[in-house]
Coordinates of C-alpha atoms in Angstrom, one line a residue:
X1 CA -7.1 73.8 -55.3
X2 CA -10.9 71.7 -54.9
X3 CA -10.2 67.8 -54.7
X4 CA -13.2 65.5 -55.9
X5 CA -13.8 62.8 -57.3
X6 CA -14.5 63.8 -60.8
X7 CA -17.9 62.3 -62.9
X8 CA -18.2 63.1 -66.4
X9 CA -21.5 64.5 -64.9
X10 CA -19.0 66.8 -62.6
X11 CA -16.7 67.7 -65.6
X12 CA -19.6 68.8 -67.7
X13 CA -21.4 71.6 -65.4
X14 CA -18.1 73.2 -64.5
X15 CA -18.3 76.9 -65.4
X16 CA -15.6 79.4 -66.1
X17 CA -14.9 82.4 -63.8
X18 CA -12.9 85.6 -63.4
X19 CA -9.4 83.1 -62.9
X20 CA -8.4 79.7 -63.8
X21 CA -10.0 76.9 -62.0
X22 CA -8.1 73.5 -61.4
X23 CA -9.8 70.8 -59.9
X24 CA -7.8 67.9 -58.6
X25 CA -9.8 63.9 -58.8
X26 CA -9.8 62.2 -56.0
X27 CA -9.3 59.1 -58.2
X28 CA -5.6 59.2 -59.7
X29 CA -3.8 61.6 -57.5
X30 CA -2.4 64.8 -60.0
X31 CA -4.6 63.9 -62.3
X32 CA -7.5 66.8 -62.9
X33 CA -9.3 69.5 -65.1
X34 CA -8.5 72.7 -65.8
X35 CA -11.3 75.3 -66.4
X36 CA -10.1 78.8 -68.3
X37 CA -11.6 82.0 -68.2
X38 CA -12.1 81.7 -71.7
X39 CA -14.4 78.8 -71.1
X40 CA -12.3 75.7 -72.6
X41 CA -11.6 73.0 -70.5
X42 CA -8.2 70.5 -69.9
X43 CA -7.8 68.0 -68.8
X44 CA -4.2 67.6 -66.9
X45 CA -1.6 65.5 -65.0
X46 CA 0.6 67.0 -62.4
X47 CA 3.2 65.1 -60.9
X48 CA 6.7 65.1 -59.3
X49 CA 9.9 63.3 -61.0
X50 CA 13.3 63.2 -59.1
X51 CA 11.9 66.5 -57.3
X52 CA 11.0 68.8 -60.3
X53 CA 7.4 69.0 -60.9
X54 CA 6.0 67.7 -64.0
X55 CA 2.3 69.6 -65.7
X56 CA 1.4 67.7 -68.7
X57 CA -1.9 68.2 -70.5
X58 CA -4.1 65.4 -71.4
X59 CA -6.3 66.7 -74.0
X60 CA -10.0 69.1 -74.8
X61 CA -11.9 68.0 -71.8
X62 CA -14.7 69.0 -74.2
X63 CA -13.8 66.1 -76.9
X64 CA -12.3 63.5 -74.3
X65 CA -14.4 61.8 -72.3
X66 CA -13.5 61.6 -68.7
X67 CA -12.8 57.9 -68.7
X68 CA -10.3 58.1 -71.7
X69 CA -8.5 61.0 -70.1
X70 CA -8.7 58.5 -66.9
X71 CA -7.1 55.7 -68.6
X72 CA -4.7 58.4 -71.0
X73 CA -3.1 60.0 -67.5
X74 CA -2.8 56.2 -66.0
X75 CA -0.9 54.9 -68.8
X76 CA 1.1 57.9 -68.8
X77 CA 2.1 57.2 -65.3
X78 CA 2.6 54.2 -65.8
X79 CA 5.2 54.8 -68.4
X80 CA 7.2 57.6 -66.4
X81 CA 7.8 55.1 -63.9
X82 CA 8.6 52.2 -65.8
X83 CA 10.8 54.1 -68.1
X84 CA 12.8 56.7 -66.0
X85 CA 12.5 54.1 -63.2
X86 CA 11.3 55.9 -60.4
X87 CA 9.7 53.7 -58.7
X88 CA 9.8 49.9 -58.3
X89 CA 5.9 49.5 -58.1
X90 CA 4.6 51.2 -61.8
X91 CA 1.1 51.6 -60.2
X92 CA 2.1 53.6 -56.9
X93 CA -0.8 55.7 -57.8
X94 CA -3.9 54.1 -59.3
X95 CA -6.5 52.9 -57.6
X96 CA -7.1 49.3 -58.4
X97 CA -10.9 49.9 -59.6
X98 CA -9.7 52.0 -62.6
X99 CA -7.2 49.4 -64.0
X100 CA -10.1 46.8 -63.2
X101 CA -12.2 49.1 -65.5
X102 CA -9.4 49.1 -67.8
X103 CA -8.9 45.9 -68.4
X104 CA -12.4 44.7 -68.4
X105 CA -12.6 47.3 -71.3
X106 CA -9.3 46.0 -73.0
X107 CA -9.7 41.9 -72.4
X108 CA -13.5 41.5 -72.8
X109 CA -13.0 39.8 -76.5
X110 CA -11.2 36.9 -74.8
X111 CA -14.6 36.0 -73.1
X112 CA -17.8 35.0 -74.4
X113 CA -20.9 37.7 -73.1
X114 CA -21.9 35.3 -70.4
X115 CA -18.9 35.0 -68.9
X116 CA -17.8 38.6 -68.9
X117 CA -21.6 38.8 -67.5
X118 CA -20.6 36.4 -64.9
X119 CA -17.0 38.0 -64.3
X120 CA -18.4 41.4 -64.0
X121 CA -20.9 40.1 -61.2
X122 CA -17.4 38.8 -59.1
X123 CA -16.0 41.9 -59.9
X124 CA -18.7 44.4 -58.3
X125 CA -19.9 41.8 -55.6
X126 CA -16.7 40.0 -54.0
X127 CA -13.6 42.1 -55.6
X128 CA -14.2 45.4 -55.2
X129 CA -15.5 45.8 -51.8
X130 CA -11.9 44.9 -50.7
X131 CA -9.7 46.1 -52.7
X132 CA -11.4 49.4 -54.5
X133 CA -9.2 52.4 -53.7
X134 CA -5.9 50.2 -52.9
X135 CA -3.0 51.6 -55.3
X136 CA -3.1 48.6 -58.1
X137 CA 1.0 48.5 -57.4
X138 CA 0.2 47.9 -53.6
X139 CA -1.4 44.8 -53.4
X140 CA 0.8 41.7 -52.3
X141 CA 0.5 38.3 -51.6
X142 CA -1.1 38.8 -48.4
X143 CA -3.6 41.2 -49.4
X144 CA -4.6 38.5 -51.6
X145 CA -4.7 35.5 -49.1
X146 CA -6.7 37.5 -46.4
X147 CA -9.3 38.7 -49.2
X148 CA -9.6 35.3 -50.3
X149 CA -9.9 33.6 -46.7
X150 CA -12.6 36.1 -46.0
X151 CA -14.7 34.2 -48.6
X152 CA -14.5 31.1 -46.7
X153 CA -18.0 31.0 -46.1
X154 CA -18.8 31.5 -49.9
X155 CA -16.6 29.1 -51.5
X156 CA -17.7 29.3 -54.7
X157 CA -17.8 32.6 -55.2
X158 CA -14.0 32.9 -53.9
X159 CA -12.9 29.9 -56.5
X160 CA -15.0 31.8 -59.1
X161 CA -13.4 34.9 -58.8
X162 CA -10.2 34.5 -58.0
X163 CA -9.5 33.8 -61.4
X164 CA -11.1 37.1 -62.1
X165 CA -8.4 38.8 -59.5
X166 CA -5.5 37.3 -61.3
X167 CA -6.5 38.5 -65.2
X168 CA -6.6 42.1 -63.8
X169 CA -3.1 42.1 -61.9
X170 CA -2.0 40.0 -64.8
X171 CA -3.0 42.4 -67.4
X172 CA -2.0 45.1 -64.8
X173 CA 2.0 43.4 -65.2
X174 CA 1.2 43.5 -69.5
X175 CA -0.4 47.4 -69.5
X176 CA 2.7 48.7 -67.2
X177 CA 1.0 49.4 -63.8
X178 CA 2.8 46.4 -61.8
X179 CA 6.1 45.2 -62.6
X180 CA 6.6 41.8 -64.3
X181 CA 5.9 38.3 -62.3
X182 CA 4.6 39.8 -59.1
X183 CA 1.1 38.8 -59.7
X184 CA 0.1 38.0 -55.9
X185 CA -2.5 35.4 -57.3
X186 CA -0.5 33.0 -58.5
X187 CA -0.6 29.7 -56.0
X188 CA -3.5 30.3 -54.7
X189 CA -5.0 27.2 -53.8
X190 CA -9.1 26.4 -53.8
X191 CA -11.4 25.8 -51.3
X192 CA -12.4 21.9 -51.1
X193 CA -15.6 21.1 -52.3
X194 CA -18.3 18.4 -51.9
X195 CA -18.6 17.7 -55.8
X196 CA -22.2 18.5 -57.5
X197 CA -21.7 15.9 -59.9
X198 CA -23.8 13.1 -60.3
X199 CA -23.3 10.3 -62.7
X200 CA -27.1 7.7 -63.7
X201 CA -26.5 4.2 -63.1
X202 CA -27.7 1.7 -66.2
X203 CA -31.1 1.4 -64.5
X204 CA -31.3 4.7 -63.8
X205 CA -30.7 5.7 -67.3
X206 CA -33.3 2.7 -68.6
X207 CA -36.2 4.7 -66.9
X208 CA -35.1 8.0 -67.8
X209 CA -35.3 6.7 -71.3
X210 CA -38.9 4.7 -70.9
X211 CA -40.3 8.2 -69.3
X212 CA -38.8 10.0 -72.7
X213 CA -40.8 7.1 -74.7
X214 CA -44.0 8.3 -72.9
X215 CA -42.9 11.6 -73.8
X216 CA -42.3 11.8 -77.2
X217 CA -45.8 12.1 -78.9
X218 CA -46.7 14.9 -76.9
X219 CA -43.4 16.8 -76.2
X220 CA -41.2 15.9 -79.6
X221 CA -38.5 18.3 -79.3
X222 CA -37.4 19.0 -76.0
X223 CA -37.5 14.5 -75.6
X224 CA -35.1 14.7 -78.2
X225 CA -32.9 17.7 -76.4
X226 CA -32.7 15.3 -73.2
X227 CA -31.5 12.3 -75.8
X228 CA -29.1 14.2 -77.2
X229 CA -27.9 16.0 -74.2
X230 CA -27.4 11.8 -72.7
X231 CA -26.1 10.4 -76.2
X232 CA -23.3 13.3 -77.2
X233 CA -22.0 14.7 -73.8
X234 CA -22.9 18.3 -74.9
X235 CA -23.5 21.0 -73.2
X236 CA -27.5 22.0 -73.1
X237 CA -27.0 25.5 -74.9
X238 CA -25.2 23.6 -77.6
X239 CA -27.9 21.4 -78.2
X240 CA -30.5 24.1 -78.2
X241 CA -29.2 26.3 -80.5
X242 CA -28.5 23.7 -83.2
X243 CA -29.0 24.7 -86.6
X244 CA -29.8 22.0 -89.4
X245 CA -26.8 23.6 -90.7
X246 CA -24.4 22.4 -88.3
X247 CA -25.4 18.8 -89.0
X248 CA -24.0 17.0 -91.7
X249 CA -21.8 14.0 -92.5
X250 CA -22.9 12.5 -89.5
X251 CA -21.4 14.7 -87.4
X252 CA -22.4 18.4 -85.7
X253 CA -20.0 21.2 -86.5
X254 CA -20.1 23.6 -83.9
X255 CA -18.8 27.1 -84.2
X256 CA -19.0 28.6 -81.3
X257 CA -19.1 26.6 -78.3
X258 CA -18.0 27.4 -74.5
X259 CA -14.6 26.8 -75.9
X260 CA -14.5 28.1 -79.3
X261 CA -15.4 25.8 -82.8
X262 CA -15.5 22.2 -82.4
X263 CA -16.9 18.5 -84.2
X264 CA -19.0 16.4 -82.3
X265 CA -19.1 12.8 -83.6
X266 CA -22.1 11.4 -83.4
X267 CA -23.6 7.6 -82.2
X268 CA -26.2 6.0 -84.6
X269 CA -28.7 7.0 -81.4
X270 CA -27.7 10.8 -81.4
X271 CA -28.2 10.3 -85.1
X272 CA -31.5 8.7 -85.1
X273 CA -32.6 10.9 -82.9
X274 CA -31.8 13.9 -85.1
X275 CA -32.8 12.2 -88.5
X276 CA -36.6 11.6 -87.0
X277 CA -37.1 14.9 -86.7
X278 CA -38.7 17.3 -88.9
X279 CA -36.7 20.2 -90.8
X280 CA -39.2 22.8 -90.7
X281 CA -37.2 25.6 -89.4
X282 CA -33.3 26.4 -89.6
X283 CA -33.5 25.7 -86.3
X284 CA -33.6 22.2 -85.0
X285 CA -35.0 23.1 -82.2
X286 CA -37.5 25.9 -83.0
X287 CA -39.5 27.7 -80.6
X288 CA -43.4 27.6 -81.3
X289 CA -43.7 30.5 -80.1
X290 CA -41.3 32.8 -82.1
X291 CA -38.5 32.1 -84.7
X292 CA -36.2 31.9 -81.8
X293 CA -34.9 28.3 -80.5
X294 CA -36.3 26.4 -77.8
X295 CA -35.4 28.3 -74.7
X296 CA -33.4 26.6 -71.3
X297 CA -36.4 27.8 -69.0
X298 CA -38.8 25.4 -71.5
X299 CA -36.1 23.2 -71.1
X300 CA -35.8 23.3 -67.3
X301 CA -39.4 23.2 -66.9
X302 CA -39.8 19.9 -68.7
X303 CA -36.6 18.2 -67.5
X304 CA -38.1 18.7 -63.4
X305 CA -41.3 16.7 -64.4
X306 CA -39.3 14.0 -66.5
X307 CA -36.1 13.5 -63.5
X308 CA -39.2 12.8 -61.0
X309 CA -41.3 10.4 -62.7
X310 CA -38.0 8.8 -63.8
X311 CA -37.7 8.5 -59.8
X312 CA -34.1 10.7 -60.4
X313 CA -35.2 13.6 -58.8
X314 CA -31.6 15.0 -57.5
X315 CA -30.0 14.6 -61.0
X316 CA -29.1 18.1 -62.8
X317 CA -29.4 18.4 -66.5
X318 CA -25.4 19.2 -66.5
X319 CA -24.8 15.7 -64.8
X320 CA -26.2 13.8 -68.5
X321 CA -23.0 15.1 -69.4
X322 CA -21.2 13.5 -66.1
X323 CA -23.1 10.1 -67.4
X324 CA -21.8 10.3 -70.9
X325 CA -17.8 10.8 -69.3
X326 CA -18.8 8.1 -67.3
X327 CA -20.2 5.6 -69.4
X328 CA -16.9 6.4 -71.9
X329 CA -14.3 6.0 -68.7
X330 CA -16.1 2.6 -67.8
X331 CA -15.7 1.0 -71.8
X332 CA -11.8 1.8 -71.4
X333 CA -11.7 5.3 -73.6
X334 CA -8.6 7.4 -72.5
X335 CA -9.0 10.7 -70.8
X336 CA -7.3 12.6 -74.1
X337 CA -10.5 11.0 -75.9
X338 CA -13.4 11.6 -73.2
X339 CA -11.5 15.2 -73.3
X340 CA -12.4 15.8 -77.1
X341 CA -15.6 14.1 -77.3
X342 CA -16.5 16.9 -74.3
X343 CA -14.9 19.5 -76.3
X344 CA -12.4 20.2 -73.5
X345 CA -9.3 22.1 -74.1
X346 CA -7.4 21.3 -71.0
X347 CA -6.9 17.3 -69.8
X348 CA -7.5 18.6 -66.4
X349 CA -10.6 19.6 -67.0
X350 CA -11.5 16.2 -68.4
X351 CA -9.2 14.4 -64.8
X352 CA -12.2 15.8 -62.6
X353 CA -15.1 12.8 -64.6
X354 CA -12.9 10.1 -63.4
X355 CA -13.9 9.3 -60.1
X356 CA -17.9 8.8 -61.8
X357 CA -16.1 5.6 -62.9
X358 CA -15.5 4.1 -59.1
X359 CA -19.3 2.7 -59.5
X360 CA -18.7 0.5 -63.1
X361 CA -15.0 -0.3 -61.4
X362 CA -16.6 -1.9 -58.2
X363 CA -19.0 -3.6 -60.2
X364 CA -16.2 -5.3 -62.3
X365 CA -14.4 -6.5 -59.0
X366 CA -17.4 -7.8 -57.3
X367 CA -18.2 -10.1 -60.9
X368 CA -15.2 -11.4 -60.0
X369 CA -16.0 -12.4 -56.9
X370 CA -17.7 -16.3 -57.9
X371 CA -14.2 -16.7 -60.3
X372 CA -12.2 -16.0 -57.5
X373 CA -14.4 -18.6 -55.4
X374 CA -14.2 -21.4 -57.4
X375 CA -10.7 -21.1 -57.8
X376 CA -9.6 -20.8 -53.9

């Protein structure tokens, strides 16, 4: 019986001959098509269950695509074992880059299309070359551990995608192919990194304002981005695809931002800066060149000329947002409140802004310093 790894492409230009043709994939072991005489096509699964062998059809390999019929004899496998328990490890035979497919299919509406973008671009760069043809219900701790220490010299990219890892042998656990809380992921600590952030001192922000003066009569809009990006904390893509819409009551009502719909309450500067602009467009920032919004190349562009003649010429767009954190921390606001005025859903995402507060805390101890002379 011909073993192959089967393509749709494969599936497709099989003819029929004198006898029955089976052709085993390479992929999921039993799984194949069957090719009749008479023309029509099957697919099948063949397996063995407490030593009888088991031949179950799959469905008109000429009205089934090749990656349902994939994903139809893996979850049927998947349910032999974990009902009849045969075997402790659900997955014994499929390959970890078809439940990766799976899932990415299955558990892309939880993430936004940049992200599953982003994920995708883990997936096919730093996953896969290690672990594509392991069974999914082989892969332990260990595996896990050496794949991710062989990223040392990426760190990023193994912090970025071991999250990635963990949602496919999580969802592997929900969909059947692993048994429950054995995901080898979990615990997995980080790799240490210098942090990117950067946080503008008061003088610092005093001349990045004075170059957005100088900027305003020629360059309207994207000065008032950079203001609004310093005087609400938000993220650059939610600034520039602001509707007039969103913006009412003094406040901007977001509905789809990096984590879901949120209010932003907004300073009298964040609202003076929005009320001095003209509402010619439903965008608030409208792009003269279309009836699109501003775009974050224009942005970018514009930012590297303003950050150099403001003499801040290592400070990312991103790290306004590290300066609004950080101007909250220093006036006494809590983390919970920094956390919702970034639009954060998880305090721990809002703990890693308070060390840009060590600058404004030694400031406060050295003004102590001619108090605490006078009295000693």
């Amino acid at each position: 019986m011909p073993k192959t790894r089967l393509t749709q492409h494969r599936v497709d230009a099989l003819k029929p001959q004198g006898k029955t043709l089976d052709v085993r994939d390479t992929v999921i072991r039993g799984f194949g098509v069957r090719v009749l005489p008479s023309g029509g096509k099957h697919f099948f699964l063949h397996s063995q269950t407490d030593g009888r062998r088991v031949w179950q059809s799959i469905g008109d390999a000429q009205a089934m695509s090749l990656e349902c019929a994939r994903e139809r004899a893996a979850s049927l496998l998947a349910s032999r074992f974990r009902h009849e328990g045969v075997s402790p490890t659900a997955g014994a035979f499929i390959p970890f880059e078809v439940v990766a497919e799976e899932v990415f299919r299955r558990y892309r509406r939880h993430w936004k299309p940049r992200t599953l973008n982003v994920n995708l671009c883990y997936l096919r760069r730093q996953i896969l070359p290690w672990f594509k043809r392991r069974s999914i219900g082989e892969i332990t701790r260990n595996d896990v551990q050496r794949w991710f220490a062989s990223l040392r010299a990426t760190p990023v990219a193994a912090d970025r995608s071991a999250p990635v890892l963990s949602v496919i042998l999580r969802q592997a656990e929900v969909y059947g192919y692993r048994p429950e809380g054995t995901n080898p992921c979990t615990g997995i600590r980080r790799y240490r990194r210098r942090g990117r952030e950067r946080c503008l001192s008061h003088d610092e922000i005093r001349r990045l304002i004075r170059v957005l003066d100088g900027k305003h009569k020629k360059r309207p809009l994207l000065a008032a981005v950079v203001r609004l990006l310093l005087f609400t904390g938000c993220r650059k893509s939610e600034i520039l695809t602001l509707r007039w819409s969103d913006y009412r009551e003094g406040k901007l009502y977001l509905a789809d931002s990096k984590t879901g719909p949120r209010t932003v309450w907004l300073s009298s500067p964040a609202r003076r800066v929005l009320d001095r602009l003209p509402r010619r467009h439903s965008w608030v920032f409208p792009s003269p060149r279309g009836k699109r919004h501003l775009t974050a190349g224009a942005l970018a562009r514009f930012w590297y000329g303003v950050r150099e003649e403001a003499g801040i010429g290592d400070v990312r767009l991103h790290d306004l947002r590290h300066t609004y954190a950080s101007v909250a921390l220093a006036h006494g606001e809590t983390v919970l409140t920094i956390g919702r005025l970034l639009g954060h859903n998880d305090p721990a995402t809002t703990l890693k802004y308070t060390h840009l507060a060590d600058a404004s805390v030694h400031e406060a101890s050295e003004s102590l310093v001619p108090v605490l002379n006078r009295t000693g």
